[in-house]
């Protein structure tokens, strides 16, 4: 994304516009003079010319000065006035060149001050210190060689020194203001970039969280389809009412799986926030409906629910507990078909929410299922993200158990 200068260019110096305009900096082209630059450069030229004309008159009347040196003085002053238009392109070169020129030409004094001011505005302090320091050191020598007939030597040296220091300080003040403006602009640009990166990262994390829901939701729905389709395949002589009920469950599960998949894909495409998507995700209050759905599918599920107010459980903890229970019931249906599953849930605010799902060993050898174990890895990660932990493994009698401990703060239902 490119960013141009949005202000009125003609009101600002070209050097400042060039620094603020990211497009111009990226192109590498030299900054062009703005209307303000032309006004300032013309004023500097006229000021240097007026000072040079006044000095040229005094040079002509200076006693003891040979005519050839007076002509050289005035010629160097005229050339120096013309060089004022180069001050933006070569500020350090012009200021350095004015050191010997100023020592030979009194009429170039105005140009020397303009060059020193330009140097202080456009270059760091080290350039000003060297060139300005040499200028100040040569002031006593210049007025010792060419004293002013109307002023005392000490007064002339002090006045010229104060004028040089004042002009240099003024230029450094202008530079500091410009540097402050550039610093604020860079800081604002970095803040905008960081805010955009944070928003993109939040959106990416939200999409990843939503994508993880696909496994939990679709695995549950598709397992129901597999169970009932398998029942129809192995019991073609079942009573018509059982066949009708199984077909209805298959149709309803397929419809709900497609609906869940459509919602998740829509969220991923639209970039919906995690908070908005979380409003449609089930929490702990939907655990009874999950168990009822599993019972309708033919599972034997015993629910031991000892949480008095499921709505008081924080939403993130409730979603995690629901997904753990859903994945554990799905695994029990796949790997231990026909076995009775026990699901217990206990917990109080300020302690933790404890979830345990156990099942005895299967009575028949289950068919191999591709991708087994991936869901438990995801649940372990999900539990650790909420500050809890999850354990799973076989029991002493050959069954399987999943246990989770999730933190339950006293802050209420807010996430």
mmCIF file of C-alpha atoms in Angstrom:
data_model
loop_
_atom_site.group_PDB
_atom_site.id
_atom_site.type_symbol
_atom_site.label_atom_id
_atom_site.label_comp_id
_atom_site.label_asym_id
_atom_site.label_seq_id
_atom_site.Cartn_x
_atom_site.Cartn_y
_atom_site.Cartn_z
ATOM 1 C CA UNK A 1 0.000 0.000 0.000
ATOM 2 C CA UNK A 2 1.410 3.363 -1.081
ATOM 3 C CA UNK A 3 0.869 6.588 0.767
ATOM 4 C CA UNK A 4 1.235 10.005 -0.850
ATOM 5 C CA UNK A 5 1.399 13.420 0.746
ATOM 6 C CA UNK A 6 -2.168 14.498 1.525
ATOM 7 C CA UNK A 7 -1.522 18.150 2.461
ATOM 8 C CA UNK A 8 -1.158 21.268 0.327
ATOM 9 C CA UNK A 9 2.256 20.839 -1.225
ATOM 10 C CA UNK A 10 2.800 24.486 -2.111
ATOM 11 C CA UNK A 11 2.703 25.462 1.588
ATOM 12 C CA UNK A 12 5.558 23.124 2.594
ATOM 13 C CA UNK A 13 9.274 22.939 1.758
ATOM 14 C CA UNK A 14 10.078 20.476 -1.002
ATOM 15 C CA UNK A 15 12.547 18.594 1.225
ATOM 16 C CA UNK A 16 9.870 18.045 3.871
ATOM 17 C CA UNK A 17 7.264 16.998 1.306
ATOM 18 C CA UNK A 18 9.766 14.553 -0.156
ATOM 19 C CA UNK A 19 10.341 12.944 3.247
ATOM 20 C CA UNK A 20 6.621 12.765 4.056
ATOM 21 C CA UNK A 21 5.619 11.436 0.639
ATOM 22 C CA UNK A 22 6.356 7.709 0.712
ATOM 23 C CA UNK A 23 5.631 7.379 -3.004
ATOM 24 C CA UNK A 24 8.237 10.013 -3.888
ATOM 25 C CA UNK A 25 10.817 8.430 -1.590
ATOM 26 C CA UNK A 26 10.216 5.017 -3.124
ATOM 27 C CA UNK A 27 10.660 6.352 -6.664
ATOM 28 C CA UNK A 28 14.038 7.929 -5.811
ATOM 29 C CA UNK A 29 13.371 11.105 -7.791
ATOM 30 C CA UNK A 30 14.701 14.451 -6.575
ATOM 31 C CA UNK A 31 12.201 16.784 -4.901
ATOM 32 C CA UNK A 32 10.971 19.651 -7.043
ATOM 33 C CA UNK A 33 10.629 23.176 -5.701
ATOM 34 C CA UNK A 34 7.222 24.086 -4.352
ATOM 35 C CA UNK A 35 5.655 27.552 -4.542
ATOM 36 C CA UNK A 36 6.939 28.227 -1.022
ATOM 37 C CA UNK A 37 10.474 27.272 -2.108
ATOM 38 C CA UNK A 38 10.380 29.738 -4.989
ATOM 39 C CA UNK A 39 9.221 32.514 -2.667
ATOM 40 C CA UNK A 40 11.919 31.734 -0.083
ATOM 41 C CA UNK A 41 14.691 31.313 -2.670
ATOM 42 C CA UNK A 42 13.742 34.560 -4.388
ATOM 43 C CA UNK A 43 13.709 36.368 -1.042
ATOM 44 C CA UNK A 44 17.135 34.949 -0.146
ATOM 45 C CA UNK A 45 18.524 35.996 -3.517
ATOM 46 C CA UNK A 46 17.151 39.530 -3.207
ATOM 47 C CA UNK A 47 18.421 39.821 0.381
ATOM 48 C CA UNK A 48 21.899 38.653 -0.649
ATOM 49 C CA UNK A 49 21.853 41.032 -3.637
ATOM 50 C CA UNK A 50 20.811 44.026 -1.531
ATOM 51 C CA UNK A 51 23.518 43.296 1.048
ATOM 52 C CA UNK A 52 26.031 42.791 -1.764
ATOM 53 C CA UNK A 53 25.116 46.083 -3.456
ATOM 54 C CA UNK A 54 25.466 47.942 -0.159
ATOM 55 C CA UNK A 55 28.837 46.286 0.452
ATOM 56 C CA UNK A 56 29.957 46.977 -3.113
ATOM 57 C CA UNK A 57 29.449 50.696 -2.623
ATOM 58 C CA UNK A 58 31.500 50.683 0.562
ATOM 59 C CA UNK A 59 34.196 48.594 -1.117
ATOM 60 C CA UNK A 60 34.544 51.200 -3.861
ATOM 61 C CA UNK A 61 35.150 53.865 -1.228
ATOM 62 C CA UNK A 62 37.367 51.703 1.012
ATOM 63 C CA UNK A 63 40.683 53.519 1.545
ATOM 64 C CA UNK A 64 43.864 51.685 0.668
ATOM 65 C CA UNK A 65 42.153 48.959 -1.343
ATOM 66 C CA UNK A 66 43.587 48.489 -4.855
ATOM 67 C CA UNK A 67 41.147 48.794 -7.723
ATOM 68 C CA UNK A 68 41.851 45.249 -8.908
ATOM 69 C CA UNK A 69 40.941 43.795 -5.501
ATOM 70 C CA UNK A 70 37.761 45.874 -5.427
ATOM 71 C CA UNK A 71 36.767 44.486 -8.834
ATOM 72 C CA UNK A 72 37.583 40.945 -7.674
ATOM 73 C CA UNK A 73 35.526 41.522 -4.522
ATOM 74 C CA UNK A 74 32.480 42.678 -6.513
ATOM 75 C CA UNK A 75 32.847 39.933 -9.110
ATOM 76 C CA UNK A 76 32.977 37.204 -6.468
ATOM 77 C CA UNK A 77 29.957 38.790 -4.790
ATOM 78 C CA UNK A 78 27.932 38.686 -8.030
ATOM 79 C CA UNK A 79 28.867 35.050 -8.679
ATOM 80 C CA UNK A 80 28.006 34.167 -5.092
ATOM 81 C CA UNK A 81 24.572 35.806 -5.434
ATOM 82 C CA UNK A 82 23.873 33.653 -8.497
ATOM 83 C CA UNK A 83 24.980 30.576 -6.543
ATOM 84 C CA UNK A 84 22.161 31.155 -4.026
ATOM 85 C CA UNK A 85 19.887 29.177 -6.399
ATOM 86 C CA UNK A 86 22.096 26.103 -5.820
ATOM 87 C CA UNK A 87 21.768 26.142 -2.057
ATOM 88 C CA UNK A 88 19.097 23.398 -1.925
ATOM 89 C CA UNK A 89 21.003 20.974 -4.141
ATOM 90 C CA UNK A 90 24.466 21.425 -2.580
ATOM 91 C CA UNK A 91 24.025 23.077 0.845
ATOM 92 C CA UNK A 92 27.277 21.724 2.298
ATOM 93 C CA UNK A 93 29.280 22.450 -0.860
ATOM 94 C CA UNK A 94 28.005 26.022 -1.130
ATOM 95 C CA UNK A 95 28.657 26.736 2.557
ATOM 96 C CA UNK A 96 32.188 25.316 2.312
ATOM 97 C CA UNK A 97 32.902 27.300 -0.855
ATOM 98 C CA UNK A 98 31.730 30.507 0.825
ATOM 99 C CA UNK A 99 34.441 30.215 3.498
ATOM 100 C CA UNK A 100 37.365 31.261 1.216
ATOM 101 C CA UNK A 101 35.084 33.439 -0.937
ATOM 102 C CA UNK A 102 33.851 35.329 2.116
ATOM 103 C CA UNK A 103 37.437 35.894 3.206
ATOM 104 C CA UNK A 104 38.229 37.555 -0.146
ATOM 105 C CA UNK A 105 34.922 39.285 -0.881
ATOM 106 C CA UNK A 106 33.044 41.597 1.453
ATOM 107 C CA UNK A 107 30.118 41.773 -0.991
ATOM 108 C CA UNK A 108 29.443 38.044 -0.586
ATOM 109 C CA UNK A 109 28.707 38.352 3.153
ATOM 110 C CA UNK A 110 24.954 38.072 2.643
ATOM 111 C CA UNK A 111 25.389 34.914 0.548
ATOM 112 C CA UNK A 112 27.636 33.431 3.246
ATOM 113 C CA UNK A 113 24.902 33.935 5.859
ATOM 114 C CA UNK A 114 22.241 32.414 3.573
ATOM 115 C CA UNK A 115 24.510 29.432 2.853
ATOM 116 C CA UNK A 116 25.204 28.897 6.565
ATOM 117 C CA UNK A 117 21.483 29.052 7.357
ATOM 118 C CA UNK A 118 20.730 26.527 4.576
ATOM 119 C CA UNK A 119 23.456 24.222 5.872
ATOM 120 C CA UNK A 120 21.983 24.288 9.393
ATOM 121 C CA UNK A 121 18.507 23.464 8.007
ATOM 122 C CA UNK A 122 19.442 20.628 5.655
ATOM 123 C CA UNK A 123 22.453 18.933 7.210
ATOM 124 C CA UNK A 124 23.300 17.401 10.620
ATOM 125 C CA UNK A 125 25.109 19.372 13.303
ATOM 126 C CA UNK A 126 28.577 17.987 12.482
ATOM 127 C CA UNK A 127 28.581 19.862 9.161
ATOM 128 C CA UNK A 128 27.452 23.054 10.877
ATOM 129 C CA UNK A 129 30.080 22.669 13.589
ATOM 130 C CA UNK A 130 32.990 22.327 11.150
ATOM 131 C CA UNK A 131 32.009 24.935 8.550
ATOM 132 C CA UNK A 132 30.451 27.358 11.031
ATOM 133 C CA UNK A 133 33.433 26.977 13.336
ATOM 134 C CA UNK A 134 35.846 27.880 10.535
ATOM 135 C CA UNK A 135 33.673 30.882 9.649
ATOM 136 C CA UNK A 136 33.741 32.156 13.223
ATOM 137 C CA UNK A 137 37.493 31.599 13.480
ATOM 138 C CA UNK A 138 38.106 33.689 10.348
ATOM 139 C CA UNK A 139 35.954 36.647 11.450
ATOM 140 C CA UNK A 140 38.723 38.345 13.515
ATOM 141 C CA UNK A 141 41.226 37.725 10.724
ATOM 142 C CA UNK A 142 38.951 39.265 8.071
ATOM 143 C CA UNK A 143 38.280 42.461 10.019
ATOM 144 C CA UNK A 144 41.948 42.716 11.001
ATOM 145 C CA UNK A 145 42.889 42.667 7.300
ATOM 146 C CA UNK A 146 39.967 44.859 6.222
ATOM 147 C CA UNK A 147 38.777 46.935 9.186
ATOM 148 C CA UNK A 148 35.491 48.814 9.012
ATOM 149 C CA UNK A 149 36.153 52.560 8.942
ATOM 150 C CA UNK A 150 32.906 53.402 10.781
ATOM 151 C CA UNK A 151 33.007 50.800 13.603
ATOM 152 C CA UNK A 152 35.609 49.658 16.099
ATOM 153 C CA UNK A 153 37.429 46.386 15.536
ATOM 154 C CA UNK A 154 36.027 44.722 18.691
ATOM 155 C CA UNK A 155 32.489 45.915 18.013
ATOM 156 C CA UNK A 156 32.563 44.633 14.427
ATOM 157 C CA UNK A 157 33.906 41.225 15.482
ATOM 158 C CA UNK A 158 31.336 40.828 18.269
ATOM 159 C CA UNK A 159 28.444 41.921 16.046
ATOM 160 C CA UNK A 160 29.430 39.564 13.198
ATOM 161 C CA UNK A 161 29.971 36.674 15.618
ATOM 162 C CA UNK A 162 26.544 37.157 17.247
ATOM 163 C CA UNK A 163 24.899 37.435 13.832
ATOM 164 C CA UNK A 164 26.552 34.222 12.636
ATOM 165 C CA UNK A 165 25.590 32.321 15.797
ATOM 166 C CA UNK A 166 21.997 33.640 15.605
ATOM 167 C CA UNK A 167 21.546 32.620 11.984
ATOM 168 C CA UNK A 168 23.033 29.204 12.681
ATOM 169 C CA UNK A 169 20.769 28.721 15.705
ATOM 170 C CA UNK A 170 17.737 29.777 13.680
ATOM 171 C CA UNK A 171 18.573 27.200 11.011
ATOM 172 C CA UNK A 172 19.040 24.463 13.606
ATOM 173 C CA UNK A 173 15.691 25.363 15.164
ATOM 174 C CA UNK A 174 13.976 25.031 11.771
ATOM 175 C CA UNK A 175 15.668 21.660 11.243
ATOM 176 C CA UNK A 176 14.578 20.414 14.676
ATOM 177 C CA UNK A 177 10.961 21.328 13.903
ATOM 178 C CA UNK A 178 11.104 19.432 10.635
ATOM 179 C CA UNK A 179 12.710 16.414 12.292
ATOM 180 C CA UNK A 180 9.998 16.450 14.951
ATOM 181 C CA UNK A 181 7.315 16.487 12.256
ATOM 182 C CA UNK A 182 8.968 13.589 10.449
ATOM 183 C CA UNK A 183 9.295 11.679 13.713
ATOM 184 C CA UNK A 184 5.606 12.139 14.492
ATOM 185 C CA UNK A 185 4.679 11.076 10.977
ATOM 186 C CA UNK A 186 6.831 7.935 11.219
ATOM 187 C CA UNK A 187 5.391 7.138 14.623
ATOM 188 C CA UNK A 188 1.836 7.514 13.312
ATOM 189 C CA UNK A 189 2.685 5.361 10.304
ATOM 190 C CA UNK A 190 4.170 2.652 12.539
ATOM 191 C CA UNK A 191 1.101 2.775 14.780
ATOM 192 C CA UNK A 192 -1.178 2.332 11.773
ATOM 193 C CA UNK A 193 0.933 -0.547 10.488
ATOM 194 C CA UNK A 194 0.990 -2.260 13.891
ATOM 195 C CA UNK A 195 -2.777 -1.818 14.279
ATOM 196 C CA UNK A 196 -3.334 -3.350 10.851
ATOM 197 C CA UNK A 197 -1.015 -6.262 11.658
ATOM 198 C CA UNK A 198 -2.782 -6.840 14.988
ATOM 199 C CA UNK A 199 -6.149 -6.853 13.231
ATOM 200 C CA UNK A 200 -4.877 -9.302 10.614
ATOM 201 C CA UNK A 201 -3.393 -11.527 13.305
ATOM 202 C CA UNK A 202 -6.629 -11.454 15.317
ATOM 203 C CA UNK A 203 -8.579 -12.349 12.191
ATOM 204 C CA UNK A 204 -6.177 -15.177 11.382
ATOM 205 C CA UNK A 205 -6.391 -16.580 14.918
ATOM 206 C CA UNK A 206 -10.179 -16.335 14.817
ATOM 207 C CA UNK A 207 -10.295 -18.179 11.519
ATOM 208 C CA UNK A 208 -7.988 -20.878 12.862
ATOM 209 C CA UNK A 209 -10.196 -21.271 15.922
ATOM 210 C CA UNK A 210 -13.261 -21.534 13.720
ATOM 211 C CA UNK A 211 -11.521 -24.041 11.453
ATOM 212 C CA UNK A 212 -10.757 -26.233 14.465
ATOM 213 C CA UNK A 213 -14.487 -26.405 15.098
ATOM 214 C CA UNK A 214 -14.912 -28.259 11.787
ATOM 215 C CA UNK A 215 -13.374 -31.438 13.168
ATOM 216 C CA UNK A 216 -15.436 -31.376 16.367
ATOM 217 C CA UNK A 217 -18.743 -30.629 14.672
ATOM 218 C CA UNK A 218 -18.501 -32.699 11.507
ATOM 219 C CA UNK A 219 -16.928 -35.737 13.182
ATOM 220 C CA UNK A 220 -19.937 -35.982 15.494
ATOM 221 C CA UNK A 221 -22.459 -35.645 12.672
ATOM 222 C CA UNK A 222 -20.673 -38.003 10.317
ATOM 223 C CA UNK A 223 -20.298 -40.646 13.003
ATOM 224 C CA UNK A 224 -24.062 -40.676 13.437
ATOM 225 C CA UNK A 225 -24.386 -41.174 9.708
ATOM 226 C CA UNK A 226 -21.886 -44.048 9.820
ATOM 227 C CA UNK A 227 -23.619 -45.783 12.732
ATOM 228 C CA UNK A 228 -27.093 -45.694 11.233
ATOM 229 C CA UNK A 229 -25.906 -46.491 7.729
ATOM 230 C CA UNK A 230 -24.040 -49.490 9.145
ATOM 231 C CA UNK A 231 -27.179 -50.628 10.983
ATOM 232 C CA UNK A 232 -29.171 -50.506 7.766
ATOM 233 C CA UNK A 233 -26.409 -52.389 5.931
ATOM 234 C CA UNK A 234 -26.103 -55.241 8.435
ATOM 235 C CA UNK A 235 -29.803 -55.492 9.309
ATOM 236 C CA UNK A 236 -31.739 -55.301 6.087
ATOM 237 C CA UNK A 237 -34.511 -57.351 7.759
ATOM 238 C CA UNK A 238 -35.074 -54.796 10.550
ATOM 239 C CA UNK A 239 -38.658 -53.715 11.268
ATOM 240 C CA UNK A 240 -39.914 -50.940 9.016
ATOM 241 C CA UNK A 241 -40.243 -48.491 11.911
ATOM 242 C CA UNK A 242 -36.545 -48.941 12.820
ATOM 243 C CA UNK A 243 -35.515 -48.497 9.191
ATOM 244 C CA UNK A 244 -37.652 -45.363 8.988
ATOM 245 C CA UNK A 245 -36.198 -43.985 12.206
ATOM 246 C CA UNK A 246 -32.607 -44.708 11.081
ATOM 247 C CA UNK A 247 -33.241 -43.106 7.708
ATOM 248 C CA UNK A 248 -34.677 -40.055 9.446
ATOM 249 C CA UNK A 249 -31.631 -39.771 11.675
ATOM 250 C CA UNK A 250 -29.345 -40.105 8.637
ATOM 251 C CA UNK A 251 -31.250 -37.432 6.774
ATOM 252 C CA UNK A 252 -31.308 -35.071 9.780
ATOM 253 C CA UNK A 253 -27.615 -35.623 10.546
ATOM 254 C CA UNK A 254 -26.636 -35.040 6.924
ATOM 255 C CA UNK A 255 -28.719 -31.858 6.850
ATOM 256 C CA UNK A 256 -27.166 -30.563 10.083
ATOM 257 C CA UNK A 257 -23.643 -31.480 8.918
ATOM 258 C CA UNK A 258 -24.140 -29.572 5.678
ATOM 259 C CA UNK A 259 -25.580 -26.621 7.598
ATOM 260 C CA UNK A 260 -22.615 -26.562 10.014
ATOM 261 C CA UNK A 261 -20.163 -26.848 7.140
ATOM 262 C CA UNK A 262 -21.902 -24.044 5.266
ATOM 263 C CA UNK A 263 -21.784 -21.743 8.313
ATOM 264 C CA UNK A 264 -18.103 -22.463 8.986
ATOM 265 C CA UNK A 265 -17.082 -21.898 5.368
ATOM 266 C CA UNK A 266 -19.143 -18.713 5.300
ATOM 267 C CA UNK A 267 -17.385 -17.457 8.404
ATOM 268 C CA UNK A 268 -13.964 -18.285 6.955
ATOM 269 C CA UNK A 269 -14.779 -16.443 3.736
ATOM 270 C CA UNK A 270 -16.272 -13.395 5.430
ATOM 271 C CA UNK A 271 -13.563 -13.162 8.088
ATOM 272 C CA UNK A 272 -16.093 -13.031 10.920
ATOM 273 C CA UNK A 273 -14.662 -12.302 14.357
ATOM 274 C CA UNK A 274 -14.301 -15.016 16.934
ATOM 275 C CA UNK A 275 -16.675 -13.259 19.328
ATOM 276 C CA UNK A 276 -19.468 -13.103 16.749
ATOM 277 C CA UNK A 277 -18.918 -16.679 15.693
ATOM 278 C CA UNK A 278 -18.836 -17.747 19.349
ATOM 279 C CA UNK A 279 -22.457 -16.693 19.783
ATOM 280 C CA UNK A 280 -23.532 -19.676 17.635
ATOM 281 C CA UNK A 281 -21.185 -22.208 19.239
ATOM 282 C CA UNK A 282 -22.701 -24.515 21.842
ATOM 283 C CA UNK A 283 -21.736 -24.115 25.483
ATOM 284 C CA UNK A 284 -22.139 -26.319 28.529
ATOM 285 C CA UNK A 285 -25.895 -25.654 28.608
ATOM 286 C CA UNK A 286 -26.215 -27.697 25.381
ATOM 287 C CA UNK A 287 -24.679 -30.822 26.941
ATOM 288 C CA UNK A 288 -28.090 -32.357 27.726
ATOM 289 C CA UNK A 289 -29.131 -31.969 24.091
ATOM 290 C CA UNK A 290 -25.910 -33.676 22.981
ATOM 291 C CA UNK A 291 -26.550 -36.649 25.250
ATOM 292 C CA UNK A 292 -30.157 -36.877 24.055
ATOM 293 C CA UNK A 293 -28.980 -36.878 20.456
ATOM 294 C CA UNK A 294 -26.541 -39.699 21.178
ATOM 295 C CA UNK A 295 -29.269 -41.727 22.885
ATOM 296 C CA UNK A 296 -31.526 -41.285 19.881
ATOM 297 C CA UNK A 297 -28.711 -42.670 17.756
ATOM 298 C CA UNK A 298 -28.739 -45.848 19.868
ATOM 299 C CA UNK A 299 -25.906 -45.142 22.281
ATOM 300 C CA UNK A 300 -26.152 -46.050 25.936
ATOM 301 C CA UNK A 301 -25.112 -42.914 27.804
ATOM 302 C CA UNK A 302 -25.316 -42.332 31.559
ATOM 303 C CA UNK A 303 -25.096 -38.656 32.467
ATOM 304 C CA UNK A 304 -24.027 -37.604 35.953
ATOM 305 C CA UNK A 305 -24.449 -33.818 35.819
ATOM 306 C CA UNK A 306 -23.641 -32.163 39.173
ATOM 307 C CA UNK A 307 -23.190 -28.577 38.025
ATOM 308 C CA UNK A 308 -26.156 -26.679 39.395
ATOM 309 C CA UNK A 309 -26.027 -23.716 37.010
ATOM 310 C CA UNK A 310 -24.313 -24.520 33.698
ATOM 311 C CA UNK A 311 -24.968 -20.966 32.476
ATOM 312 C CA UNK A 312 -22.640 -19.643 35.204
ATOM 313 C CA UNK A 313 -19.673 -21.438 33.647
ATOM 314 C CA UNK A 314 -17.507 -19.051 31.580
ATOM 315 C CA UNK A 315 -18.351 -19.342 27.910
ATOM 316 C CA UNK A 316 -14.843 -20.375 26.810
ATOM 317 C CA UNK A 317 -14.651 -23.076 29.500
ATOM 318 C CA UNK A 318 -18.167 -24.266 28.677
ATOM 319 C CA UNK A 319 -17.359 -24.539 24.969
ATOM 320 C CA UNK A 320 -14.211 -26.517 25.763
ATOM 321 C CA UNK A 321 -16.099 -28.891 28.064
ATOM 322 C CA UNK A 322 -18.800 -29.402 25.441
ATOM 323 C CA UNK A 323 -16.258 -30.164 22.714
ATOM 324 C CA UNK A 324 -14.407 -32.621 24.967
ATOM 325 C CA UNK A 325 -17.641 -34.428 25.736
ATOM 326 C CA UNK A 326 -18.666 -34.422 22.068
ATOM 327 C CA UNK A 327 -15.318 -35.805 20.902
ATOM 328 C CA UNK A 328 -15.224 -38.447 23.656
ATOM 329 C CA UNK A 329 -18.758 -39.644 22.830
ATOM 330 C CA UNK A 330 -17.876 -39.724 19.140
ATOM 331 C CA UNK A 331 -14.754 -41.812 19.853
ATOM 332 C CA UNK A 332 -16.715 -44.204 22.080
ATOM 333 C CA UNK A 333 -19.311 -44.673 19.337
ATOM 334 C CA UNK A 334 -16.563 -45.400 16.770
ATOM 335 C CA UNK A 335 -14.222 -47.585 18.833
ATOM 336 C CA UNK A 336 -16.597 -49.216 21.338
ATOM 337 C CA UNK A 337 -19.946 -49.629 19.594
ATOM 338 C CA UNK A 338 -22.674 -50.909 21.875
ATOM 339 C CA UNK A 339 -20.740 -50.162 25.091
ATOM 340 C CA UNK A 340 -22.359 -48.072 27.816
ATOM 341 C CA UNK A 341 -20.668 -44.681 28.226
ATOM 342 C CA UNK A 342 -20.609 -42.820 31.528
ATOM 343 C CA UNK A 343 -20.261 -39.036 31.463
ATOM 344 C CA UNK A 344 -19.803 -37.214 34.765
ATOM 345 C CA UNK A 345 -19.499 -33.473 35.272
ATOM 346 C CA UNK A 346 -18.703 -31.727 38.549
ATOM 347 C CA UNK A 347 -17.321 -28.374 39.597
ATOM 348 C CA UNK A 348 -17.800 -25.172 41.566
ATOM 349 C CA UNK A 349 -16.769 -21.553 40.915
ATOM 350 C CA UNK A 350 -13.290 -20.771 42.144
ATOM 351 C CA UNK A 351 -12.175 -24.409 41.886
ATOM 352 C CA UNK A 352 -12.319 -26.228 38.546
ATOM 353 C CA UNK A 353 -14.709 -27.973 36.221
ATOM 354 C CA UNK A 354 -14.033 -31.723 36.116
ATOM 355 C CA UNK A 355 -15.204 -33.796 33.176
ATOM 356 C CA UNK A 356 -14.851 -37.587 32.923
ATOM 357 C CA UNK A 357 -16.006 -39.862 30.094
ATOM 358 C CA UNK A 358 -15.420 -43.600 30.473
ATOM 359 C CA UNK A 359 -16.518 -46.691 28.581
ATOM 360 C CA UNK A 360 -15.827 -50.415 29.037
ATOM 361 C CA UNK A 361 -13.980 -52.431 26.411
ATOM 362 C CA UNK A 362 -15.902 -53.087 23.189
ATOM 363 C CA UNK A 363 -17.822 -56.329 22.888
ATOM 364 C CA UNK A 364 -16.913 -56.629 19.194
ATOM 365 C CA UNK A 365 -13.824 -55.702 17.235
ATOM 366 C CA UNK A 366 -14.447 -52.240 15.786
ATOM 367 C CA UNK A 367 -13.587 -51.400 12.195
ATOM 368 C CA UNK A 368 -10.430 -49.324 11.745
ATOM 369 C CA UNK A 369 -11.113 -45.617 11.466
ATOM 370 C CA UNK A 370 -8.741 -43.343 9.508
ATOM 371 C CA UNK A 371 -7.249 -40.416 11.360
ATOM 372 C CA UNK A 372 -7.777 -41.885 14.822
ATOM 373 C CA UNK A 373 -6.142 -39.994 17.669
ATOM 374 C CA UNK A 374 -6.084 -36.602 15.992
ATOM 375 C CA UNK A 375 -9.165 -35.446 17.872
ATOM 376 C CA UNK A 376 -7.638 -36.216 21.264
ATOM 377 C CA UNK A 377 -4.529 -34.243 20.341
ATOM 378 C CA UNK A 378 -6.709 -31.275 19.460
ATOM 379 C CA UNK A 379 -8.660 -31.608 22.706
ATOM 380 C CA UNK A 380 -5.445 -31.652 24.746
ATOM 381 C CA UNK A 381 -4.359 -28.440 23.055
ATOM 382 C CA UNK A 382 -7.801 -26.886 23.549
ATOM 383 C CA UNK A 383 -7.750 -27.708 27.269
ATOM 384 C CA UNK A 384 -4.240 -26.276 27.711
ATOM 385 C CA UNK A 385 -5.289 -23.029 25.995
ATOM 386 C CA UNK A 386 -7.947 -22.476 28.668
ATOM 387 C CA UNK A 387 -5.393 -23.111 31.431
ATOM 388 C CA UNK A 388 -6.530 -26.669 32.151
ATOM 389 C CA UNK A 389 -5.294 -30.130 31.307
ATOM 390 C CA UNK A 390 -6.625 -33.316 29.745
ATOM 391 C CA UNK A 391 -5.640 -36.953 30.216
ATOM 392 C CA UNK A 392 -6.749 -39.983 28.254
ATOM 393 C CA UNK A 393 -5.873 -43.649 28.081
ATOM 394 C CA UNK A 394 -7.028 -47.202 28.630
ATOM 395 C CA UNK A 395 -8.421 -48.331 31.962
ATOM 396 C CA UNK A 396 -7.512 -51.435 33.987
ATOM 397 C CA UNK A 397 -10.406 -53.441 32.506
ATOM 398 C CA UNK A 398 -9.454 -52.568 28.915
ATOM 399 C CA UNK A 399 -11.856 -49.696 28.512
ATOM 400 C CA UNK A 400 -11.049 -46.088 27.769
ATOM 401 C CA UNK A 401 -11.281 -42.904 29.841
ATOM 402 C CA UNK A 402 -10.975 -39.212 29.109
ATOM 403 C CA UNK A 403 -10.609 -36.796 32.040
ATOM 404 C CA UNK A 404 -10.320 -33.036 31.878
ATOM 405 C CA UNK A 405 -9.790 -30.357 34.504
ATOM 406 C CA UNK A 406 -10.711 -26.844 33.405
ATOM 407 C CA UNK A 407 -10.341 -23.662 35.507
ATOM 408 C CA UNK A 408 -13.553 -22.011 36.685
ATOM 409 C CA UNK A 409 -12.920 -18.504 37.985
ATOM 410 C CA UNK A 410 -15.397 -16.525 40.085
ATOM 411 C CA UNK A 411 -15.709 -13.759 37.515
ATOM 412 C CA UNK A 412 -19.051 -14.981 36.236
ATOM 413 C CA UNK A 413 -20.148 -15.910 32.757
ATOM 414 C CA UNK A 414 -18.057 -13.323 30.908
ATOM 415 C CA UNK A 415 -15.299 -14.634 28.664
#
